[in-house]
């Protein structure tokens, strides 16, 4: 661990200066240590230790706030459990806030008081970013995005080559030589984004969405300059870097003069751009932002595409990405899509905004040092899946796809993991 | 009023001013600023946050912990009742007859609930690990005020001790977690704002 200098301490403490932030001081002053949030946390459920209780994670941040910003914390720190920001505290913060929380927010609506626990965790990560203690594995992913324009470091050549063969594949599949995957076209209705995992590992999910766009006769384009929907700086707490990444997509929207930005199936990506992005750059977006989930639901509802549920007869269940459902308000649309696209749909329990996190969020997939914990908490999700008896798990998030795929192998679930675009593409009626 | 009552009034005033300071500060800091385009409405969501979102059937902190939840409800009701009685006592008014016995009984029950919560905090390893001295002191003070209110109503000889205890309670409140008296309401507001803006609350 690098040495914690006085300057770094000051930068970290500045994050907790709530003199202009009513939300921050509210949540730092609200927790009563009742501990009743414990069973709402997947980390605690998987491994019932006191440190994994959400209140304990809040406390490591609020204890520092009490030390430097409250009368009792300054005069009698031991009385109120106030902590000094030093290397020992930082070490504990890194372990708890990066290594033992996906910021899924499941604990928040269940908190007795209403503490926005994940907001406090985010603030704690912001402190760690300011003091230079973001896990190197996570920072590497962010650096790739900053340096190359996408978090997988995919070169322009590799990207365009992939799209070229996907386009040929699409033309063959739909028997239409005019079917395209447009690149860098100006003035289209939609600029579509991708999770870089798609061109790297799951290219068929790109062609699936391209097929849906073709069936809907949509005016759309991809950008080779900026197509990455993800923003891992949302996870790291370095909001300067998050703003840089946001600004690139924002600028590309203007450059290509697209009317709306459709975010690919990515929980944190949709949250980071749609909800956090305008606040990173302190500017409202003059264009519409929506998710591919909402778009596909709209296509089906308006009859722009026809789907036949009898094409998919296996039992399908749905994993709700936390950042899309619980904190993004999108949970009815995916159900509408599935109820129209598959013959047999079964819900997990709990579901929707109360769903259990799969364990892949919060940057966990990038932080290999916490793999064991990630797979352990994922067992809860595996058990949920097993109980449904489903053969296909649909999820509108590529990080979740990655995590669920690993859980599928580790816990021998014997299921297929699919995005909603793949489900809809398979169910499409092509005339 | 005797000197004990004056001191308690003085302590109450300090507590009130301190709470008002926190409250006014929050009001002045205003609503959160959000540059994103809202998907829902904040007003109904804030209303939901204060009402139906608190439904024990919806919160795991309640329905997974019914005994603790029930004790907590009784404990808080006992606190509000104690505060109400404090104001009555300052005006040298006391409940009489059957209501007096009912109140004594209720305060004994709520005090015992507080004591049970205190014991839980000592006995349950994880809860003890989460706790600091403020958690225990806050409980001791609030529980003692409720029990002493009941005892003083039963035997007015104990009123001087009651006023000393309640003074300590008022002087301590602004220092530690008992400040959640003010911040609870702000937390519910911010929660409603957050979920309302994003179309999560009220549930569709």
XYZ file of C-alpha atoms in Angstrom:
635
model
C 0.000 0.000 0.000
C 1.328 3.421 -0.925
C 2.109 5.869 1.826
C -0.782 8.034 2.916
C 0.424 11.625 2.844
C -1.159 14.570 4.654
C -2.188 15.984 1.324
C -3.970 12.772 0.353
C -5.704 12.646 3.735
C -6.956 16.172 3.180
C -8.230 15.312 -0.298
C -10.050 12.307 1.081
C -11.607 14.246 3.927
C -12.793 16.932 1.526
C -15.236 14.393 0.072
C -17.036 14.293 3.432
C -17.322 18.032 3.692
C -21.077 18.164 3.637
C -21.300 21.903 3.970
C -23.086 22.074 0.624
C -24.630 18.623 0.465
C -27.749 18.002 2.503
C -28.099 14.457 1.212
C -24.598 13.558 2.352
C -24.874 14.914 5.889
C -28.327 13.376 6.214
C -27.144 9.875 5.449
C -23.952 10.215 7.476
C -26.006 11.207 10.520
C -28.889 8.760 10.229
C -27.679 5.238 10.943
C -28.667 4.005 14.427
C -26.670 0.753 14.283
C -29.767 -1.400 14.622
C -28.114 -3.984 12.339
C -31.458 -5.012 10.874
C -30.074 -4.453 7.365
C -27.887 -7.538 7.657
C -30.183 -10.049 5.998
C -30.773 -7.748 3.053
C -27.121 -7.990 2.015
C -25.873 -10.849 -0.176
C -22.401 -10.617 1.372
C -23.810 -11.091 4.864
C -26.204 -13.840 3.754
C -23.349 -15.752 2.124
C -20.939 -15.225 5.018
C -22.567 -13.935 8.232
C -19.787 -11.801 9.653
C -20.329 -8.488 11.452
C -18.116 -6.609 8.991
C -20.447 -7.472 6.098
C -23.498 -5.896 7.706
C -24.361 -2.850 5.557
C -24.421 -0.681 8.682
C -20.795 -1.612 9.329
C -19.839 -0.469 5.841
C -21.712 2.799 6.367
C -20.037 3.190 9.735
C -16.517 3.076 8.404
C -17.341 6.174 6.348
C -19.568 7.926 8.873
C -17.083 7.274 11.689
C -14.549 9.373 9.778
C -17.174 12.067 9.236
C -17.910 12.100 12.988
C -14.215 12.467 13.795
C -13.696 15.542 11.703
C -17.112 17.164 11.437
C -19.009 16.655 14.708
C -18.526 18.128 18.158
C -18.585 14.784 19.936
C -16.257 13.255 17.334
C -13.705 16.002 17.802
C -13.842 16.178 21.608
C -14.535 12.566 22.564
C -13.979 10.328 19.526
C -14.106 7.131 21.544
C -17.613 7.982 22.761
C -19.133 7.995 19.263
C -16.809 5.523 17.572
C -15.160 8.265 15.526
C -12.157 7.138 13.494
C -9.086 8.888 12.226
C -8.358 8.630 8.517
C -5.082 6.752 8.570
C -3.531 3.798 6.765
C -5.247 1.233 8.944
C -8.647 2.791 8.276
C -7.883 3.032 4.550
C -6.961 -0.640 4.411
C -10.227 -1.573 6.037
C -12.147 0.770 3.753
C -10.643 -0.793 0.634
C -11.515 -4.284 1.829
C -15.087 -3.417 2.799
C -16.098 -0.801 0.274
C -14.467 -2.317 -2.803
C -14.195 -5.925 -1.757
C -17.415 -6.490 0.139
C -20.061 -4.428 -1.609
C -21.431 -4.354 -5.132
C -23.379 -1.154 -4.400
C -26.463 -3.114 -5.438
C -28.583 -1.044 -3.067
C -30.783 -3.910 -1.938
C -30.291 -2.911 1.687
C -31.538 0.640 1.109
C -35.342 0.247 0.951
C -35.125 -2.282 3.815
C -33.206 0.032 6.156
C -35.261 0.952 9.249
C -34.371 4.601 8.868
C -33.896 4.955 5.129
C -30.148 5.439 4.953
C -29.004 5.408 1.326
C -26.305 2.896 2.141
C -24.995 2.499 -1.397
C -24.687 6.289 -1.663
C -22.502 6.322 1.444
C -20.441 3.429 0.027
C -20.002 5.442 -3.165
C -18.772 8.384 -1.121
C -16.345 6.106 0.629
C -15.036 4.889 -2.724
C -14.743 8.503 -3.804
C -12.571 9.123 -0.742
C -10.393 6.160 -1.667
C -10.104 7.435 -5.239
C -9.003 10.858 -3.994
C -6.412 9.286 -1.714
C -5.155 7.030 -4.508
C -6.390 3.677 -3.193
C -8.527 2.339 -6.015
C -7.662 -1.358 -6.499
C -5.160 -1.614 -9.334
C -7.198 -4.264 -11.140
C -10.176 -1.929 -11.354
C -8.058 1.065 -12.314
C -6.507 -0.942 -15.169
C -9.955 -1.377 -16.727
C -10.649 2.328 -16.372
C -7.267 3.231 -17.858
C -8.020 1.042 -20.877
C -11.244 2.979 -21.407
C -9.504 6.328 -21.007
C -6.639 5.419 -23.320
C -8.409 3.427 -26.037
C -12.041 4.527 -25.813
C -13.308 1.164 -24.536
C -12.642 -0.810 -21.365
C -11.419 -3.913 -23.199
C -8.794 -2.023 -25.215
C -10.262 -3.261 -28.499
C -8.562 -1.605 -31.462
C -10.578 0.175 -34.152
C -9.454 -2.421 -36.697
C -10.544 -5.358 -34.551
C -13.882 -3.668 -33.887
C -14.688 -2.847 -37.508
C -13.524 -6.294 -38.670
C -15.860 -7.917 -36.135
C -18.756 -5.762 -37.233
C -18.062 -6.530 -40.878
C -18.439 -10.277 -40.442
C -21.433 -9.767 -38.167
C -23.048 -7.736 -40.937
C -22.409 -10.522 -43.445
C -23.868 -12.967 -40.952
C -26.949 -10.781 -40.495
C -27.527 -10.520 -44.260
C -27.358 -14.294 -44.557
C -29.628 -14.873 -41.580
C -32.392 -12.524 -42.705
C -31.816 -13.192 -46.417
C -31.472 -9.489 -47.174
C -28.291 -8.088 -48.691
C -29.362 -4.576 -47.753
C -29.330 -5.365 -44.032
C -26.507 -3.412 -42.447
C -24.782 -2.611 -39.221
C -24.311 1.102 -39.906
C -21.161 2.747 -38.713
C -20.629 6.459 -38.070
C -23.740 7.503 -39.973
C -24.875 11.033 -39.205
C -28.385 12.197 -38.493
C -29.830 8.826 -37.496
C -32.640 8.432 -35.013
C -30.562 6.237 -32.735
C -26.924 6.026 -31.720
C -26.608 2.577 -30.229
C -23.949 1.694 -27.676
C -22.316 -1.604 -26.785
C -20.672 -3.251 -23.837
C -17.113 -3.990 -25.094
C -17.635 -7.564 -23.880
C -19.939 -7.938 -26.852
C -17.418 -7.483 -29.694
C -14.798 -9.289 -27.601
C -16.683 -12.307 -26.231
C -20.379 -12.170 -27.168
C -20.592 -10.869 -30.760
C -23.860 -12.703 -31.361
C -25.598 -10.303 -28.992
C -24.608 -7.489 -31.391
C -26.063 -9.316 -34.353
C -29.155 -10.102 -32.284
C -29.796 -6.419 -31.698
C -28.919 -5.630 -35.305
C -31.576 -8.154 -36.352
C -34.113 -6.452 -34.083
C -33.247 -3.047 -35.570
C -33.534 -4.510 -39.077
C -36.957 -6.025 -38.294
C -38.138 -2.696 -36.854
C -36.747 -0.849 -39.888
C -35.001 1.448 -37.475
C -32.746 4.352 -38.385
C -29.678 3.657 -36.286
C -25.928 3.641 -36.195
C -22.954 2.557 -34.156
C -19.901 4.726 -33.653
C -16.410 3.380 -34.032
C -15.091 6.352 -32.059
C -17.192 5.895 -28.955
C -19.454 2.893 -28.546
C -18.644 1.854 -24.975
C -21.710 2.028 -22.732
C -19.690 1.131 -19.641
C -18.115 3.558 -17.233
C -16.035 1.740 -14.665
C -15.077 5.030 -13.072
C -18.613 4.948 -11.669
C -17.335 1.989 -9.639
C -13.985 3.477 -8.691
C -15.387 6.727 -7.351
C -13.094 8.831 -9.514
C -15.744 11.102 -10.892
C -13.295 13.227 -12.874
C -12.502 10.130 -14.938
C -16.198 9.246 -15.026
C -16.878 12.691 -16.468
C -14.251 12.196 -19.187
C -15.863 8.931 -20.282
C -19.365 10.446 -20.131
C -18.290 13.454 -22.128
C -16.975 11.247 -24.963
C -20.371 9.663 -25.566
C -22.056 13.026 -25.057
C -19.760 14.593 -27.679
C -20.212 11.688 -30.070
C -23.986 12.142 -29.904
C -23.480 15.710 -31.047
C -20.890 14.749 -33.629
C -23.124 12.144 -35.260
C -26.236 14.301 -34.733
C -28.262 11.347 -33.515
C -31.666 12.056 -31.972
C -31.459 9.588 -29.135
C -28.897 7.430 -27.390
C -29.890 3.834 -26.782
C -27.875 2.133 -24.087
C -27.049 -1.515 -24.596
C -27.972 -4.124 -22.030
C -25.708 -3.034 -19.208
C -26.892 -2.235 -15.690
C -24.129 0.038 -14.461
C -23.591 1.469 -17.943
C -27.192 2.590 -18.218
C -27.042 4.016 -14.729
C -23.671 5.725 -15.243
C -24.674 7.476 -18.452
C -28.387 8.101 -17.995
C -28.555 8.919 -14.269
C -25.062 9.816 -13.131
C -23.596 11.149 -16.379
C -25.415 14.490 -16.483
C -24.261 15.081 -12.894
C -20.668 14.154 -13.731
C -20.540 16.809 -16.441
C -22.969 19.151 -14.634
C -25.108 19.426 -17.721
C -28.474 18.047 -18.750
C -28.437 16.045 -21.960
C -30.212 17.777 -24.858
C -31.024 14.384 -26.360
C -33.129 11.465 -25.245
C -31.450 8.600 -23.434
C -33.109 5.245 -23.097
C -32.214 1.580 -22.800
C -32.494 -1.153 -25.409
C -34.887 -2.902 -23.016
C -37.346 -0.022 -23.169
C -36.871 0.192 -26.932
C -37.583 -3.488 -27.568
C -40.672 -3.341 -25.341
C -41.830 -0.343 -27.348
C -41.253 -2.152 -30.651
C -43.386 -5.081 -29.496
C -46.088 -2.873 -28.013
C -46.363 -0.739 -31.164
C -46.250 -3.727 -33.479
C -42.993 -2.599 -35.122
C -41.699 -6.128 -34.631
C -43.615 -9.374 -34.356
C -42.509 -12.049 -31.945
C -43.743 -15.593 -31.601
C -43.517 -17.006 -28.063
C -43.840 -20.537 -29.424
C -40.342 -20.344 -30.878
C -38.803 -20.518 -27.396
C -40.376 -23.368 -25.471
C -37.790 -23.888 -22.730
C -38.582 -22.543 -19.277
C -37.097 -19.057 -19.005
C -36.395 -17.048 -15.886
C -35.231 -13.458 -15.478
C -32.398 -11.933 -13.484
C -33.022 -8.233 -12.857
C -29.818 -6.165 -12.952
C -29.709 -4.007 -9.828
C -28.769 -0.789 -11.601
C -31.502 -1.223 -14.203
C -34.377 -2.309 -11.962
C -33.799 -1.225 -8.371
C -32.162 2.122 -9.129
C -33.227 2.650 -12.742
C -36.971 2.026 -12.595
C -36.904 -0.512 -15.438
C -38.419 -3.822 -14.390
C -41.812 -4.018 -16.112
C -40.381 -3.738 -19.623
C -38.258 -6.879 -19.471
C -41.266 -8.837 -18.194
C -43.397 -7.496 -20.995
C -40.769 -8.596 -23.487
C -40.471 -12.085 -22.018
C -44.216 -12.613 -21.643
C -44.516 -11.897 -25.353
C -41.388 -13.695 -26.541
C -41.271 -17.003 -24.670
C -43.805 -19.695 -24.019
C -42.933 -20.351 -20.389
C -41.657 -17.606 -18.133
C -41.091 -18.116 -14.421
C -40.040 -15.479 -11.914
C -37.291 -15.822 -9.357
C -38.016 -15.102 -5.705
C -37.349 -12.370 -4.711
C -37.635 -10.467 -7.975
C -37.814 -7.047 -9.562
C -36.555 -4.203 -7.412
C -36.048 -6.647 -4.561
C -33.977 -9.081 -6.576
C -30.732 -10.496 -5.190
C -27.555 -9.127 -6.737
C -25.730 -11.722 -8.856
C -22.446 -10.535 -7.367
C -20.967 -9.229 -10.605
C -21.647 -5.568 -9.972
C -19.672 -2.877 -8.216
C -16.619 -3.565 -10.349
C -16.234 -7.030 -8.860
C -15.618 -8.672 -12.234
C -12.596 -6.446 -12.743
C -11.169 -6.974 -9.250
C -9.747 -10.473 -9.375
C -8.454 -10.229 -5.797
C -12.060 -10.636 -4.616
C -12.994 -13.540 -6.903
C -13.562 -15.972 -4.044
C -16.039 -13.664 -2.334
C -17.753 -12.903 -5.635
C -18.335 -16.552 -6.358
C -19.455 -17.238 -2.797
C -22.155 -14.559 -2.842
C -23.104 -15.752 -6.307
C -24.188 -19.040 -4.787
C -27.333 -17.274 -3.545
C -28.182 -16.357 -7.126
C -27.362 -19.882 -8.269
C -29.805 -21.233 -5.731
C -32.492 -18.803 -6.915
C -31.983 -20.025 -10.478
C -32.014 -23.666 -9.450
C -35.319 -23.231 -7.611
C -37.040 -21.926 -10.739
C -36.153 -25.037 -12.738
C -35.459 -22.756 -15.707
C -33.278 -23.783 -18.623
C -32.628 -20.242 -19.837
C -31.725 -17.271 -17.676
C -32.434 -13.979 -19.392
C -30.737 -10.862 -18.159
C -30.392 -7.414 -19.732
C -26.854 -6.808 -18.504
C -23.561 -8.071 -19.872
C -21.768 -7.882 -16.537
C -24.522 -10.049 -15.125
C -24.185 -12.369 -18.129
C -20.499 -12.756 -17.329
C -21.103 -13.428 -13.642
C -24.033 -15.766 -14.298
C -21.942 -17.665 -16.867
C -19.269 -18.242 -14.245
C -21.879 -19.272 -11.678
C -23.356 -21.631 -14.255
C -20.037 -23.470 -14.483
C -19.081 -23.322 -10.796
C -22.414 -24.435 -9.456
C -23.256 -26.740 -12.376
C -26.573 -25.126 -13.156
C -26.803 -26.434 -16.702
C -28.583 -23.327 -18.020
C -28.120 -20.995 -20.961
C -27.548 -17.335 -20.191
C -29.049 -14.927 -22.738
C -29.566 -11.218 -23.136
C -33.019 -9.933 -23.956
C -31.873 -8.995 -27.457
C -30.939 -12.607 -28.092
C -34.318 -13.793 -26.799
C -36.216 -11.276 -28.949
C -34.074 -12.022 -32.001
C -34.773 -15.740 -31.605
C -38.510 -15.085 -31.272
C -38.729 -12.680 -34.204
C -41.240 -13.394 -36.927
C -39.567 -12.497 -40.178
C -41.816 -12.090 -43.172
C -41.207 25.725 39.196
C -38.408 24.338 41.313
C -34.721 24.363 40.346
C -34.869 20.831 38.893
C -37.680 21.849 36.559
C -35.860 25.014 35.528
C -32.739 23.045 34.743
C -34.714 20.565 32.675
C -36.361 23.434 30.817
C -32.942 24.936 30.166
C -31.672 21.549 28.892
C -34.731 21.171 26.720
C -34.095 24.606 25.231
C -30.486 23.697 24.394
C -31.675 20.465 22.802
C -34.366 22.252 20.825
C -31.982 24.934 19.568
C -29.459 22.297 18.553
C -32.061 20.239 16.703
C -33.348 23.379 15.033
C -29.801 24.178 13.925
C -29.545 20.759 12.248
C -33.015 21.067 10.776
C -32.553 24.574 9.425
C -29.191 23.626 7.981
C -30.839 20.798 6.063
C -33.651 23.045 4.837
C -31.152 25.651 3.650
C -29.141 23.044 1.770
C -32.333 22.336 -0.138
C -33.311 19.659 -2.592
C -30.671 17.561 -4.314
C -29.638 18.900 -7.685
C -30.011 16.345 -10.454
C -29.173 17.135 -14.073
C -30.589 13.851 -15.398
C -34.040 13.672 -17.001
C -36.517 12.254 -14.465
C -38.459 9.095 -15.178
C -40.984 9.595 -12.378
C -42.403 12.157 -9.974
C -40.740 13.147 -6.739
C -43.850 14.299 -4.837
C -45.754 11.003 -4.761
C -42.486 9.150 -4.116
C -41.694 11.279 -1.071
C -45.221 10.701 0.213
C -44.693 6.991 -0.369
C -41.358 7.125 1.465
C -43.062 8.516 4.574
C -46.023 6.157 4.456
C -46.372 2.873 2.572
C -42.617 2.360 2.199
C -42.545 2.012 6.000
C -45.066 -0.848 5.881
C -43.490 -3.666 7.937
C -44.683 -6.177 5.338
C -42.395 -4.510 2.807
C -39.247 -4.157 4.895
C -37.004 -7.098 5.724
C -35.722 -5.117 8.720
C -39.273 -5.498 10.088
C -40.780 -8.782 8.967
C -37.577 -10.781 9.398
C -37.185 -9.380 12.910
C -40.718 -9.055 14.245
C -39.888 -9.161 17.968
C -37.159 -6.509 17.609
C -39.347 -4.448 15.289
C -42.251 -4.585 17.741
C -39.965 -3.657 20.638
C -38.624 -0.766 18.582
C -42.114 0.535 17.819
C -43.148 0.328 21.473
C -39.864 1.967 22.474
C -40.396 4.904 20.123
C -44.015 5.330 21.186
C -42.830 5.336 24.782
C -40.297 8.034 23.915
C -42.909 10.267 22.311
C -45.239 9.717 25.237
C -42.458 10.595 27.680
C -41.710 13.817 25.817
C -45.387 14.740 25.854
C -45.569 14.075 29.584
C -42.461 16.201 30.186
C -44.300 19.185 28.721
C -47.325 18.405 30.896
C -45.128 18.150 33.985
C -43.617 21.564 33.266
C -47.129 22.949 33.426
C -47.613 21.004 36.679
C -50.215 18.822 35.037
C -50.400 15.068 35.368
C -52.791 12.451 34.051
C -55.191 11.150 36.667
C -57.332 8.095 37.239
C -57.402 5.240 34.773
C -55.338 7.036 32.088
C -52.558 7.467 34.669
C -52.399 3.708 35.296
C -52.614 2.976 31.614
C -49.708 5.332 30.925
C -47.646 3.845 33.744
C -48.287 0.380 32.342
C -47.422 1.417 28.806
C -44.197 3.153 29.861
C -43.128 0.097 31.831
C -43.739 -1.988 28.722
C -41.883 0.420 26.421
C -39.067 0.725 28.967
C -38.742 -3.044 29.098
C -38.672 -3.072 25.293
C -35.768 -0.660 25.431
C -34.040 -2.833 27.964
C -34.548 -5.877 25.751
C -32.972 -4.019 22.838
C -30.086 -3.096 25.124
C -29.595 -6.723 26.115
C -29.714 -7.781 22.477
C -26.944 -5.305 21.708
C -24.780 -6.832 24.438
C -25.538 -10.478 23.791
C -25.607 -10.627 19.985
C -21.967 -10.754 18.921
C -22.435 -9.019 15.565
C -24.518 -6.233 17.025
C -21.974 -5.682 19.776
C -19.231 -5.462 17.146
C -21.263 -2.810 15.314
C -21.800 -0.760 18.487
C -19.898 2.037 20.151
C -20.406 3.630 23.627
C -22.919 6.113 22.172
C -25.233 3.253 21.205
C -25.346 1.979 24.773
C -25.525 5.396 26.435
C -28.368 6.470 24.138
C -30.340 3.375 25.010
C -29.666 3.693 28.747
C -30.792 7.310 28.786
C -33.972 6.819 26.754
C -34.943 3.646 28.627
C -34.243 5.295 31.980
C -36.346 8.341 31.096
C -39.302 6.133 30.208
C -39.007 4.010 33.352
C -38.419 7.015 35.579
C -41.477 8.730 34.079
C -43.538 5.698 35.032
C -41.983 5.524 38.516
C -42.520 9.258 39.138
C -46.147 9.018 38.070
C -46.561 6.161 40.541
C -44.648 7.920 43.308
C -44.130 11.696 42.910
C -41.236 11.562 45.428
C -39.075 10.549 42.472
C -39.769 13.658 40.376
C -36.471 15.401 41.251
C -34.572 12.357 39.921
C -36.844 12.339 36.898
C -35.993 15.955 36.046
C -32.263 15.317 36.491
C -32.464 12.292 34.197
C -34.538 14.034 31.547
C -32.092 16.969 31.624
C -29.221 14.590 30.916
C -31.251 13.115 28.076
C -31.867 16.521 26.470
C -28.240 17.589 26.867
C -26.989 14.334 25.335
C -29.447 14.089 22.444
C -27.662 16.484 20.042
C -24.286 14.797 20.594
C -24.770 11.270 19.367
C -27.031 9.033 17.336
C -30.154 10.342 19.031
C -29.877 13.135 16.439
C -31.668 10.718 14.148
C -34.744 12.390 15.665
C -34.109 15.104 13.053
C -32.255 13.175 10.362
C -34.786 10.367 10.026
C -37.226 12.715 8.314
C -34.552 14.054 5.997
C -33.430 10.526 5.124
C -36.964 9.530 4.126
C -37.232 12.671 1.998
C -33.962 11.996 0.173
C -34.916 8.385 -0.357
C -38.236 9.434 -1.846
C -36.485 11.969 -4.050
C -33.953 9.422 -5.316
C -36.457 6.673 -6.088
C -39.122 9.063 -7.324
C -36.788 10.760 -9.783
C -35.929 7.366 -11.242
C -39.490 6.113 -11.405
C -38.954 3.361 -8.824
C -41.334 4.737 -6.186
C -44.233 4.582 -5.788
C -44.312 1.047 -7.265
C -45.922 0.966 -10.707
